[in-house]
Amino acid sequence: MLFIHRMATTTPITFSLLSNSLRLLTKPSSPFTSSLKNGFSIPTKFYAKKLTSFSLYTTRNGFCSSSAVASPESMEIVTDKDENKLEEGTFSEVRIKLPTNESSEKLLRVRHTCAHVMAMAVQKLYPNAKVTIGPWIENGFYYDFDMDPITDKDLKRIKKEMDRIIGRNLPLVREEVSRDEARKRIMAQNEPYKLEILDSIKEEPITIYHVGDEWWDLCAGPHVDSTGTINRRAIELESVAGAYWRGDVKRPMLQRIYGTAWENEEQLKAYVHFKAEALRRDHRRLGQDLDLFSIEEDAGGGLVFWHPKGAIVRHIIEDTWKKLHIERGYSLLYTPHVAKADLWKISGHLDFYKENMYDQMNIEDELYQLRPMNCPYHILVYKRKMHSYRDLPIKVAELGTVYRYELSGSLHGLFRVRGFTQDDAHIFCLEDQIKDEIRGVLDLTEQILLQFGFHQYEVNLSTRPEKAVGGDDIWEKATSALKDALDDKGWGYEIDEGGGAFYGPKIDLKIEDALGRKWQCSTIQVDFNLPERFDITYVDSKSEKKRPIMIHRAVLGSLERFFGVLIEHYAGDFPLWLSPVQARVLPVTDTQLEYCYEVVSKLKANGIRAEVCHGERLPKLIRNSEKQRIPLMSVVGPREMETQSLTVRSRFGGELGTMSVDDFTSRIKKAAENRSSF
């Protein structure tokens, strides 16, 4: 039972850029092109210029082939404080390390205190505002208020009041009171949400934190000693959004104010730059600008339309995926999008997953269901005949489209949709085959992800939860097999005690993109539940029926989500082998059009994705090609037509000179085949 599509979208701040060369802003010999393992170089002079792009790899159109390494615990940014030295060609580095809440208790205390300071500031400016909860979060903090709607402009007033509170250096004082005393104080303040929070607190005594002697809140801490220890220049209020109390649509709509807080100004600047770069890479905007996909509201929210250019990339992804699976012994399947509802009763989805399934359809007095998973279908294929232990392992794989109900407010581009295609596969094996099969999945996962430029992973092994099916022996054996496979692979991993599914232990793998954000894609899950529910068996060496072990696994997660990650990873600048249009032929005048079409015809005949673009002056044709992220442009003028040649321009390498059509063709084919630059 793969629930991969509903995993967290991103973990945005523990990251490292794979390379720091600044495309279009530095010369090839620039000192900024040095690669840093745990960071990227940003001269401070470029903050104001709003960097337009990063080169992702030393070989830009290829892919990195280094093995998986543990993810860094913090982000490192290298800046230069001496701008005069930059002009002289020297490079003086100052490292800025962005800590996380986990790596810096000081930062966690600052963020938690900032939430209280913000709430105090809001209630000073808006006396009728009622407070609810205000936790620290990954990159800062937020607080929810029951108050009239506010806008981003109001955030400036709130920030100024926060600065005043911080400047007064008010102490943070912890107080322990009885439940009755806490209730008495809350009622005196007429804070109904605090009463509800108090009722949910089971521990005694009740702890209260005071900011000076003017404001307090129910809180367990921790906090800084006084507001003066907070650097007000390292704080920024980011946005305001609506949020239902307790996440319940039937409860009041609250105003949620988000803020970010860091230890110093340099960290804040680095984070602000990171946000700007993430915005530049937003797949929803790039999907529209590059005409890759759309969500057509006339058809319904969360339903993806793949446009021709996006469909080409999907075709390449699918072909790569299928080829590698067939090489590793998987059999490909295609199964229906609907099935009788009884199938989902047997699988347990109607009991455990009904809220995410669409309503059933009545067809000739029988109920049918759009599939939310592919697993039961693959089991039916397995059950079609009796299997011997000699047949195992049996490995089946499918790019299967599934449908899951999501609230409209949770839909998000390609990352949270209602219909998506999983790269689903299932392995039916013997108990003593688990380790080898898991190791094989790890190898295949690495091979596929490397194809697309992902080489840094965070790996987690989740063990038996409190409520689980299957005996202790099989759980222990399966968990040991997962550990042994990871150890054999040489991958570091964290153990999530009790975090496994009720039906078996699992391995989750998060990939890191060019900004170091982590994306849940790959998962491997051992399942003791479905083989029992569907009563699947094999005949062992003693002619007795036994239950096989079932392994669920996905490498990419879903094609839609993975495509969104790819877009943001490359900022729309796909490598040559993956680019929907690899080459664009540009005539200087319409006189060369016929020759241009002949060239494109030859390129297409050799499997190269090429097109002619004309109708504008050459400089504009080149600019338009740049905007569309076309890797290669071939300019054709009178001389090129006369000599049957092309003048080639690379989006990343500039002018490459004049070459024959045959030479141009062979170089593209070789680069695409080797996943390398032109």
XYZ file of C-alpha atoms in Angstrom:
678
model
C 0.000 0.000 0.000
C 1.983 2.967 -1.226
C 0.940 6.342 0.180
C 3.934 8.096 -1.352
C 2.096 10.995 -3.015
C 0.888 12.389 0.295
C 4.357 12.689 1.771
C 5.705 16.071 2.853
C 6.453 18.331 -0.055
C 9.807 19.633 0.986
C 12.246 20.249 3.767
C 13.606 23.553 2.596
C 16.575 24.586 4.669
C 19.077 21.753 5.150
C 20.823 21.876 1.820
C 23.942 22.337 -0.244
C 24.191 23.473 -3.855
C 26.081 21.060 -6.054
C 27.995 23.806 -7.819
C 28.279 27.530 -7.502
C 29.241 28.820 -10.935
C 27.056 31.770 -11.843
C 25.769 31.413 -15.391
C 25.724 34.556 -17.519
C 27.269 36.597 -14.676
C 30.828 35.289 -14.589
C 33.429 34.314 -17.154
C 34.495 30.673 -17.481
C 37.745 31.506 -15.700
C 35.966 33.268 -12.841
C 36.976 32.285 -9.297
C 33.272 31.753 -8.577
C 33.194 28.504 -10.557
C 34.916 26.457 -7.853
C 32.755 23.641 -6.502
C 31.952 23.436 -2.799
C 30.822 20.206 -1.199
C 28.555 21.796 1.372
C 27.805 25.227 -0.001
C 27.698 27.679 -2.845
C 29.457 30.971 -3.471
C 27.439 34.175 -3.494
C 29.434 37.410 -3.618
C 27.586 39.969 -1.494
C 27.555 42.405 -4.414
C 25.212 40.017 -6.222
C 22.516 40.029 -3.536
C 21.231 43.336 -4.906
C 21.405 42.077 -8.458
C 19.048 39.174 -7.754
C 21.002 36.337 -9.288
C 19.223 34.929 -12.286
C 20.592 31.411 -12.368
C 22.956 28.808 -11.010
C 24.841 26.227 -13.012
C 23.965 22.907 -11.450
C 26.935 20.807 -12.341
C 30.535 21.086 -13.426
C 29.423 19.330 -16.611
C 26.225 21.323 -17.078
C 24.280 19.099 -19.448
C 25.380 15.837 -17.955
C 24.780 14.276 -14.559
C 26.814 13.663 -11.429
C 27.906 10.105 -10.831
C 29.094 10.284 -7.243
C 27.578 7.857 -4.775
C 24.979 8.712 -2.168
C 26.234 10.598 0.857
C 24.602 11.695 4.065
C 22.741 14.982 3.880
C 24.406 17.934 5.631
C 22.742 19.054 8.845
C 22.909 22.714 7.884
C 23.209 24.996 4.902
C 26.554 26.620 4.167
C 26.850 29.739 2.071
C 30.111 31.375 1.107
C 30.096 35.143 0.646
C 32.803 37.679 -0.052
C 33.123 40.743 2.135
C 35.805 42.529 0.098
C 34.225 43.654 -3.167
C 37.398 45.424 -4.324
C 39.255 42.120 -4.269
C 36.569 40.616 -6.470
C 37.407 43.048 -9.233
C 41.086 42.130 -8.911
C 40.292 38.453 -9.421
C 40.947 37.284 -5.866
C 38.389 35.579 -3.707
C 38.150 36.099 0.052
C 35.661 33.697 1.588
C 33.471 34.172 4.649
C 31.364 31.137 5.502
C 27.790 31.569 6.642
C 26.258 28.458 8.120
C 22.518 28.294 8.464
C 21.695 26.178 11.495
C 18.495 24.221 11.995
C 16.279 23.936 15.051
C 17.824 20.522 15.637
C 21.426 21.705 15.404
C 21.059 24.948 17.393
C 19.099 25.163 20.637
C 19.806 28.899 20.655
C 18.011 29.313 17.329
C 15.055 27.249 18.525
C 14.751 29.434 21.634
C 14.972 32.603 19.537
C 12.219 31.426 17.187
C 9.912 30.346 19.980
C 10.421 33.653 21.775
C 9.805 35.578 18.540
C 6.389 33.920 18.303
C 5.512 35.269 21.758
C 6.940 38.706 20.992
C 4.882 38.825 17.798
C 1.692 37.840 19.664
C 2.378 40.522 22.248
C 2.921 43.097 19.476
C -0.306 42.085 17.699
C -2.394 42.420 20.858
C -0.875 45.830 21.594
C -1.817 47.041 18.105
C -5.113 45.118 17.853
C -6.533 44.825 21.403
C -9.509 42.737 20.256
C -7.290 40.005 18.764
C -7.544 36.635 20.490
C -4.444 34.422 20.594
C -4.406 30.694 19.910
C -1.114 28.822 19.311
C 2.331 30.016 18.246
C 5.005 27.354 17.681
C 8.434 27.486 16.148
C 8.652 25.849 12.720
C 11.414 24.793 10.384
C 12.510 28.219 9.189
C 10.963 30.448 11.824
C 7.660 30.675 13.639
C 3.979 31.504 13.282
C 1.058 32.517 15.451
C -2.684 32.148 14.824
C -5.043 34.964 15.826
C -8.805 35.345 15.854
C -9.039 38.890 14.509
C -10.195 40.919 11.540
C -8.281 40.105 8.328
C -4.944 41.833 7.954
C -2.718 42.315 4.914
C 0.982 42.214 4.216
C 1.096 45.993 4.798
C 0.009 45.456 8.389
C 3.040 43.246 8.916
C 5.317 46.317 8.840
C 3.452 47.838 11.809
C 3.666 44.581 13.714
C 7.392 44.236 12.989
C 8.059 47.782 14.267
C 6.227 46.988 17.487
C 8.229 43.756 17.811
C 11.432 45.788 17.422
C 10.341 48.060 20.264
C 9.610 45.081 22.523
C 12.962 43.517 21.696
C 14.740 46.822 22.342
C 13.242 47.041 25.845
C 15.150 43.877 26.804
C 12.173 42.400 28.673
C 12.877 39.223 30.678
C 11.205 35.908 29.848
C 9.989 34.513 33.175
C 8.681 30.980 33.715
C 5.902 30.471 36.265
C 4.187 27.307 37.485
C 0.520 27.594 38.489
C -2.328 25.240 39.289
C -4.904 24.394 36.655
C -7.551 26.377 38.544
C -5.288 29.423 38.742
C -4.528 29.212 35.030
C -8.234 28.976 34.241
C -8.973 31.964 36.464
C -6.361 34.120 34.699
C -7.487 33.068 31.227
C -11.120 33.866 31.957
C -10.082 37.263 33.308
C -8.440 37.955 29.953
C -11.429 36.601 27.986
C -9.261 34.264 25.905
C -11.541 31.368 24.839
C -8.890 29.596 22.776
C -6.505 29.503 25.729
C -9.229 27.752 27.746
C -9.495 25.073 25.070
C -5.718 24.701 25.027
C -5.674 24.448 28.814
C -8.225 21.630 28.714
C -5.982 19.722 26.285
C -2.938 19.929 28.603
C -2.717 16.766 30.702
C 0.445 17.532 32.667
C 0.573 19.329 36.016
C 1.552 21.931 37.034
C 0.636 24.369 34.251
C 3.578 26.432 33.032
C 3.273 30.060 31.953
C 5.878 32.297 30.337
C 5.751 36.061 30.910
C 7.278 38.656 28.599
C 8.138 41.303 31.165
C 5.086 41.965 33.319
C 2.820 42.923 30.390
C 2.016 39.710 28.508
C 1.947 35.969 29.147
C 0.906 32.731 27.516
C 0.514 29.066 28.348
C 3.782 27.508 27.254
C 6.280 24.786 28.073
C 9.217 26.715 26.574
C 12.069 26.924 25.867
C 12.815 30.651 25.460
C 15.733 33.052 25.592
C 16.422 34.818 28.890
C 15.339 38.251 27.630
C 14.090 39.847 24.422
C 17.293 41.894 24.139
C 19.245 38.780 23.201
C 17.295 38.579 19.921
C 18.852 40.282 16.889
C 15.903 42.262 15.500
C 17.731 42.699 12.193
C 17.700 38.913 11.791
C 13.891 38.726 11.938
C 11.397 39.190 9.146
C 7.619 38.787 9.020
C 6.942 36.942 5.802
C 3.253 36.528 5.127
C -0.269 36.212 6.479
C -2.661 33.397 5.585
C -5.965 31.919 6.679
C -6.005 28.816 8.863
C -8.922 27.000 10.488
C -8.726 26.520 14.231
C -7.456 23.013 14.891
C -7.434 22.487 11.108
C -11.200 21.931 11.183
C -13.203 23.599 8.386
C -16.160 23.789 10.770
C -14.174 25.899 13.249
C -13.371 29.648 12.988
C -11.028 30.929 10.294
C -7.962 32.473 11.930
C -5.238 34.824 10.716
C -1.873 33.044 10.657
C 1.199 35.283 10.577
C 4.446 33.637 9.472
C 7.876 34.942 10.383
C 11.471 33.844 9.983
C 14.214 34.332 12.557
C 17.953 33.694 12.509
C 20.945 34.259 14.716
C 22.378 37.135 12.663
C 21.775 39.332 9.619
C 24.033 37.313 7.326
C 21.945 34.198 7.908
C 18.747 36.122 7.201
C 20.201 37.503 3.954
C 21.218 34.025 2.889
C 17.757 32.685 3.681
C 16.057 35.549 1.804
C 18.234 34.808 -1.194
C 17.339 31.126 -0.940
C 13.639 32.023 -0.955
C 14.103 34.224 -4.022
C 15.920 31.430 -5.823
C 13.200 28.952 -4.859
C 10.575 31.355 -6.213
C 12.502 31.670 -9.479
C 12.415 27.891 -9.774
C 8.713 27.501 -8.922
C 7.448 24.742 -11.206
C 3.982 26.263 -11.471
C 5.308 29.456 -13.055
C 7.905 27.666 -15.182
C 5.311 25.118 -16.279
C 3.276 27.969 -17.724
C 6.206 29.989 -19.116
C 7.715 26.946 -20.849
C 4.318 25.498 -21.852
C 4.950 22.179 -20.097
C 1.663 21.455 -18.295
C -1.493 23.031 -16.956
C -4.314 22.442 -14.500
C -7.504 23.169 -16.413
C -10.208 24.271 -14.002
C -12.866 23.503 -16.614
C -11.856 19.868 -16.211
C -11.392 20.016 -12.446
C -8.768 20.909 -9.879
C -5.793 18.644 -9.327
C -6.007 17.036 -12.769
C -2.858 17.504 -14.844
C -2.778 18.235 -18.574
C 0.624 17.368 -20.020
C 1.361 19.711 -22.922
C 3.476 18.502 -25.883
C 6.788 19.668 -24.394
C 5.995 18.260 -20.961
C 4.740 15.046 -22.533
C 8.077 14.627 -24.326
C 9.919 14.810 -21.000
C 7.447 12.336 -19.502
C 8.021 10.010 -22.464
C 11.784 10.118 -21.813
C 11.280 9.463 -18.101
C 8.986 6.524 -18.811
C 11.298 5.010 -21.436
C 14.289 5.277 -19.094
C 12.280 3.742 -16.252
C 10.950 0.853 -18.359
C 14.322 0.036 -19.904
C 16.091 -0.206 -16.552
C 13.299 -2.275 -14.991
C 13.271 -4.772 -17.837
C 17.059 -5.077 -17.573
C 16.661 -5.952 -13.879
C 14.099 -8.699 -14.398
C 10.791 -6.901 -13.862
C 7.733 -7.753 -15.933
C 5.695 -4.732 -17.025
C 1.949 -4.582 -16.406
C -0.975 -2.430 -17.511
C -4.073 -2.717 -15.333
C -7.546 -1.041 -15.261
C -8.306 2.316 -13.670
C -11.450 0.940 -11.973
C -12.428 -2.255 -10.210
C -15.307 -3.711 -8.253
C -15.610 -2.130 -4.827
C -15.280 -5.582 -3.231
C -11.616 -5.615 -4.236
C -10.978 -2.585 -2.038
C -12.856 -4.226 0.826
C -10.502 -7.179 0.679
C -7.441 -4.916 0.516
C -8.667 -2.880 3.473
C -8.668 0.448 1.655
C -12.376 0.974 2.268
C -11.713 0.581 5.991
C -8.495 2.578 6.326
C -8.388 4.935 3.339
C -11.992 5.701 2.441
C -11.724 9.473 3.031
C -9.143 9.645 0.237
C -11.185 7.588 -2.234
C -13.793 8.837 -4.667
C -17.440 7.819 -4.471
C -18.355 4.473 -5.928
C -20.079 4.066 -9.294
C -23.097 1.838 -9.856
C -22.651 -0.156 -13.050
C -25.335 -2.736 -13.824
C -26.201 -3.051 -10.136
C -22.575 -3.583 -9.124
C -20.420 -1.012 -7.342
C -17.115 0.005 -8.932
C -14.320 2.155 -7.544
C -11.611 4.354 -9.097
C -8.361 2.864 -7.906
C -6.374 4.708 -5.222
C -3.600 2.074 -5.337
C -2.172 -0.451 -7.774
C -1.280 -3.147 -5.235
C -4.475 -5.287 -5.392
C -4.252 -5.484 -9.185
C -0.719 -6.850 -9.055
C -1.808 -9.406 -6.489
C -4.595 -10.575 -8.807
C -2.018 -11.082 -11.560
C 0.087 -13.126 -9.132
C -2.948 -15.229 -8.125
C -3.868 -16.212 -11.633
C -1.912 -19.444 -11.221
C -0.119 -21.519 -8.599
C 3.553 -20.684 -8.058
C 6.433 -22.829 -6.889
C 9.213 -21.585 -4.609
C 11.415 -22.005 -7.689
C 9.441 -19.207 -9.420
C 10.231 -16.662 -6.724
C 11.094 -13.852 -6.703
C 8.411 -12.583 -9.065
C 8.789 -8.889 -9.875
C 6.068 -6.852 -11.596
C 6.070 -3.122 -12.340
C 3.588 -0.616 -13.696
C 3.282 3.077 -14.390
C -0.231 3.044 -12.987
C -2.495 6.076 -12.762
C -4.402 6.323 -9.470
C -7.015 8.752 -8.150
C -7.209 10.145 -4.635
C -9.485 12.760 -3.187
C -7.708 15.862 -1.925
C -9.325 18.986 -0.505
C -9.165 21.829 -3.008
C -7.223 23.954 -0.540
C -4.444 21.380 -0.345
C -3.862 21.123 -4.107
C -0.484 22.482 -5.160
C 0.713 22.398 -8.770
C 2.189 18.990 -9.559
C 3.057 18.292 -5.934
C -0.468 17.617 -4.657
C -2.973 16.476 -7.286
C -6.007 14.211 -7.534
C -4.917 12.005 -10.403
C -1.308 10.875 -10.793
C 0.802 8.046 -12.141
C 2.889 6.025 -9.696
C 5.995 4.140 -10.740
C 4.738 1.179 -8.806
C 6.343 -2.244 -8.477
C 5.843 -5.292 -6.290
C 8.150 -8.181 -5.501
C 6.826 -11.521 -4.266
C 9.651 -13.427 -2.611
C 10.741 -15.907 0.043
C 11.755 -14.788 3.524
C 15.420 -15.539 2.880
C 15.308 -13.502 -0.344
C 14.275 -10.220 1.322
C 17.803 -8.851 1.804
C 18.944 -9.528 -1.764
C 15.756 -8.089 -3.232
C 15.977 -4.963 -1.089
C 19.608 -4.529 -2.131
C 18.525 -4.883 -5.752
C 15.899 -2.182 -5.257
C 18.502 0.122 -3.686
C 20.819 -0.404 -6.653
C 18.014 0.261 -9.127
C 16.916 3.349 -7.181
C 20.432 4.781 -7.304
C 20.771 3.976 -10.995
C 17.509 5.693 -11.929
C 17.993 8.755 -9.742
C 21.527 9.286 -11.043
C 20.126 9.351 -14.569
C 18.199 12.484 -13.628
C 20.955 14.223 -11.684
C 20.107 13.292 -8.085
C 22.971 11.887 -6.043
C 22.420 13.036 -2.463
C 19.878 11.242 -0.341
C 18.531 11.156 3.181
C 17.653 7.579 4.119
C 15.352 6.511 6.969
C 14.556 3.007 8.198
C 11.206 2.760 9.995
C 10.622 -0.106 12.435
C 7.611 -1.849 13.939
C 4.881 0.422 15.341
C 2.896 -0.377 18.469
C -0.017 -1.760 16.441
C 1.110 -4.143 13.712
C 0.197 -7.340 11.910
C 2.563 -10.300 11.703
C 4.563 -12.119 14.329
C 7.687 -10.874 16.105
C 9.919 -13.317 14.230
C 9.003 -12.098 10.749
C 9.195 -8.451 11.801
C 12.657 -8.996 13.231
C 13.797 -10.903 10.164
C 12.441 -8.318 7.733
C 13.881 -5.379 9.672
C 17.279 -7.071 9.873
C 17.146 -7.716 6.136
C 16.502 -4.021 5.463
C 19.388 -3.018 7.739
C 21.716 -5.566 6.151
C 20.829 -4.360 2.662
C 21.538 -0.738 3.608
C 24.802 -1.700 5.310
C 25.791 -3.806 2.317
C 25.042 -0.840 0.068
C 27.166 1.395 2.278
C 24.463 4.002 2.807
C 24.130 5.818 6.087
C 20.618 5.952 7.504
C 18.593 7.060 10.484
C 16.288 4.677 12.347
C 12.738 5.851 12.952
C 11.729 3.665 15.873
C 8.083 2.659 15.610
C 7.626 4.613 12.381
C 6.906 1.633 10.141
C 3.547 0.890 8.574
C 1.269 -1.480 10.475
C 1.908 -4.081 7.791
C 5.724 -4.027 7.748
C 9.006 -2.087 8.105
C 10.099 0.320 5.390
C 12.899 2.402 3.930
C 12.148 5.965 2.835
C 14.561 7.926 0.702
C 14.470 11.692 0.229
C 16.380 13.207 -2.662
C 18.089 16.585 -2.470
C 17.617 19.084 -5.274
C 19.927 21.880 -6.392
C 18.811 24.041 -3.470
C 19.274 21.223 -0.995
C 15.542 20.800 -0.393
C 14.532 17.254 0.424
C 11.758 15.528 -1.500
C 10.158 12.251 -0.480
C 10.135 10.096 -3.601
C 11.516 6.604 -3.143
C 10.095 4.099 -0.689
C 10.519 0.366 -0.038
C 7.931 -1.337 2.175
C 7.756 -4.931 3.346
C 4.142 -6.120 3.621
C 2.814 -9.009 5.738
C -0.798 -7.810 5.467
C -1.963 -8.016 1.852
C -0.617 -11.538 1.235
C -2.797 -12.621 4.173
C -5.853 -10.628 3.078
C -5.726 -11.984 -0.461
C -4.618 -15.463 0.631
C -1.729 -15.638 -1.836
C 0.577 -18.648 -1.570
C 3.391 -20.596 -3.171
C 4.320 -24.275 -2.931
C 7.550 -24.909 -1.024
C 10.095 -27.717 -1.450
C 7.936 -30.001 0.716
C 4.865 -29.393 -1.474
C 3.265 -27.324 1.290
C 1.537 -24.013 0.714
C 3.342 -21.035 2.221
C 2.760 -17.304 2.263
C 5.184 -15.197 0.189
C 6.613 -11.906 1.392
C 5.403 -8.901 -0.577
C 7.610 -5.854 -1.131
C 6.095 -2.571 -2.327
C 8.478 -0.074 -3.877
C 8.488 3.161 -5.827
C 11.553 5.004 -7.077
C 10.169 8.246 -8.491
C 7.003 8.285 -6.376
C 4.696 9.741 -8.998
C 5.549 11.055 -12.440
C 3.702 14.318 -11.828
C 5.459 15.067 -8.562
C 8.847 13.944 -9.889
C 8.431 16.153 -12.956
C 7.725 19.101 -10.660
C 10.897 18.325 -8.714
C 12.872 18.081 -11.967
C 11.586 21.455 -13.147
C 12.632 23.131 -9.905
C 15.909 21.222 -9.671
C 16.993 22.439 -13.111
C 15.053 25.750 -12.967
C 13.553 24.676 -16.301
C 17.037 24.352 -17.833
C 16.852 20.637 -18.564
C 20.066 18.896 -19.617
C 20.443 18.280 -23.344
C 19.341 14.642 -23.239
C 16.153 15.521 -21.331
C 15.247 18.846 -22.948
C 11.919 18.773 -24.832
C 13.550 20.755 -27.675
C 17.252 20.059 -28.029
C 18.047 22.364 -30.931
C 16.361 25.304 -32.595
C 17.376 26.407 -36.097
C 17.184 30.167 -36.649
C 17.310 31.750 -40.124
C 18.758 35.230 -40.515
C 16.102 35.928 -43.171
C 13.277 33.942 -44.714
C 15.567 33.259 -47.679
C 17.201 30.513 -45.616
C 13.919 28.935 -44.466
C 13.906 26.047 -46.931
C 17.437 25.041 -45.918
C 16.491 25.333 -42.234
C 13.622 22.908 -42.690
C 15.944 20.493 -44.491
C 18.334 20.635 -41.532
C 15.553 20.031 -39.016
C 14.243 17.135 -41.084
C 17.666 15.505 -40.955
C 18.008 16.115 -37.236
C 14.593 14.552 -36.549
C 15.502 11.569 -38.709
C 18.395 11.002 -36.319
C 16.152 11.126 -33.269
C 17.017 14.712 -32.322
C 14.242 16.970 -31.077
C 14.604 20.060 -33.255
C 12.462 22.841 -34.673
C 12.650 25.932 -36.881
C 11.793 29.323 -35.424
C 11.425 32.385 -37.677
C 9.374 35.515 -38.254
C 11.445 37.866 -36.059
C 14.824 39.579 -36.224
C 17.689 37.267 -35.305
C 18.500 38.912 -31.907
C 14.892 38.424 -30.829
C 14.866 34.827 -32.069
C 17.930 34.182 -29.909
C 16.402 35.922 -26.888
C 13.183 33.935 -27.271
C 15.186 30.701 -27.465
C 17.035 31.673 -24.303
C 13.742 32.335 -22.513
C 12.465 28.938 -23.602
C 15.635 27.281 -22.248
C 16.638 25.797 -25.626
C 20.096 24.211 -25.105
C 21.382 24.653 -28.674
C 20.676 27.253 -31.356
C 21.868 26.970 -34.948
C 22.016 30.221 -36.884
C 21.691 30.029 -40.654
C 22.652 32.934 -42.931
C 23.695 33.145 -46.581
C 27.185 31.779 -45.865
C 25.876 28.777 -43.913
C 23.366 27.983 -46.643
C 26.064 28.212 -49.282
C 28.480 25.942 -47.396
C 25.724 23.617 -46.101
C 26.793 24.323 -42.523
C 25.512 25.782 -39.258
C 26.810 28.387 -36.812
C 26.100 26.895 -33.408
C 25.371 28.778 -30.217
C 25.024 27.058 -26.827
C 22.799 28.480 -24.145
C 25.534 27.778 -21.606
C 28.715 27.858 -23.653
C 28.081 30.798 -25.978
C 29.315 30.720 -29.587
C 30.699 27.308 -30.598
C 31.633 28.142 -34.163
C 30.584 26.807 -37.540
C 30.231 23.101 -38.253
C 28.686 20.772 -40.777
C 25.191 19.411 -40.278
C 26.602 15.895 -39.949
C 29.065 17.011 -37.274
C 26.322 18.869 -35.402
C 24.080 15.804 -35.574
C 26.700 13.337 -34.379
C 27.769 15.567 -31.496
C 24.190 15.936 -30.246
C 23.584 12.196 -30.490
C 26.788 11.405 -28.626
C 26.076 13.957 -25.890
C 22.501 12.733 -25.434
C 23.593 9.105 -25.342
C 26.312 9.802 -22.764
C 24.185 12.245 -20.735
C 27.005 14.760 -21.245
C 27.391 18.330 -22.448
C 27.532 19.189 -26.137
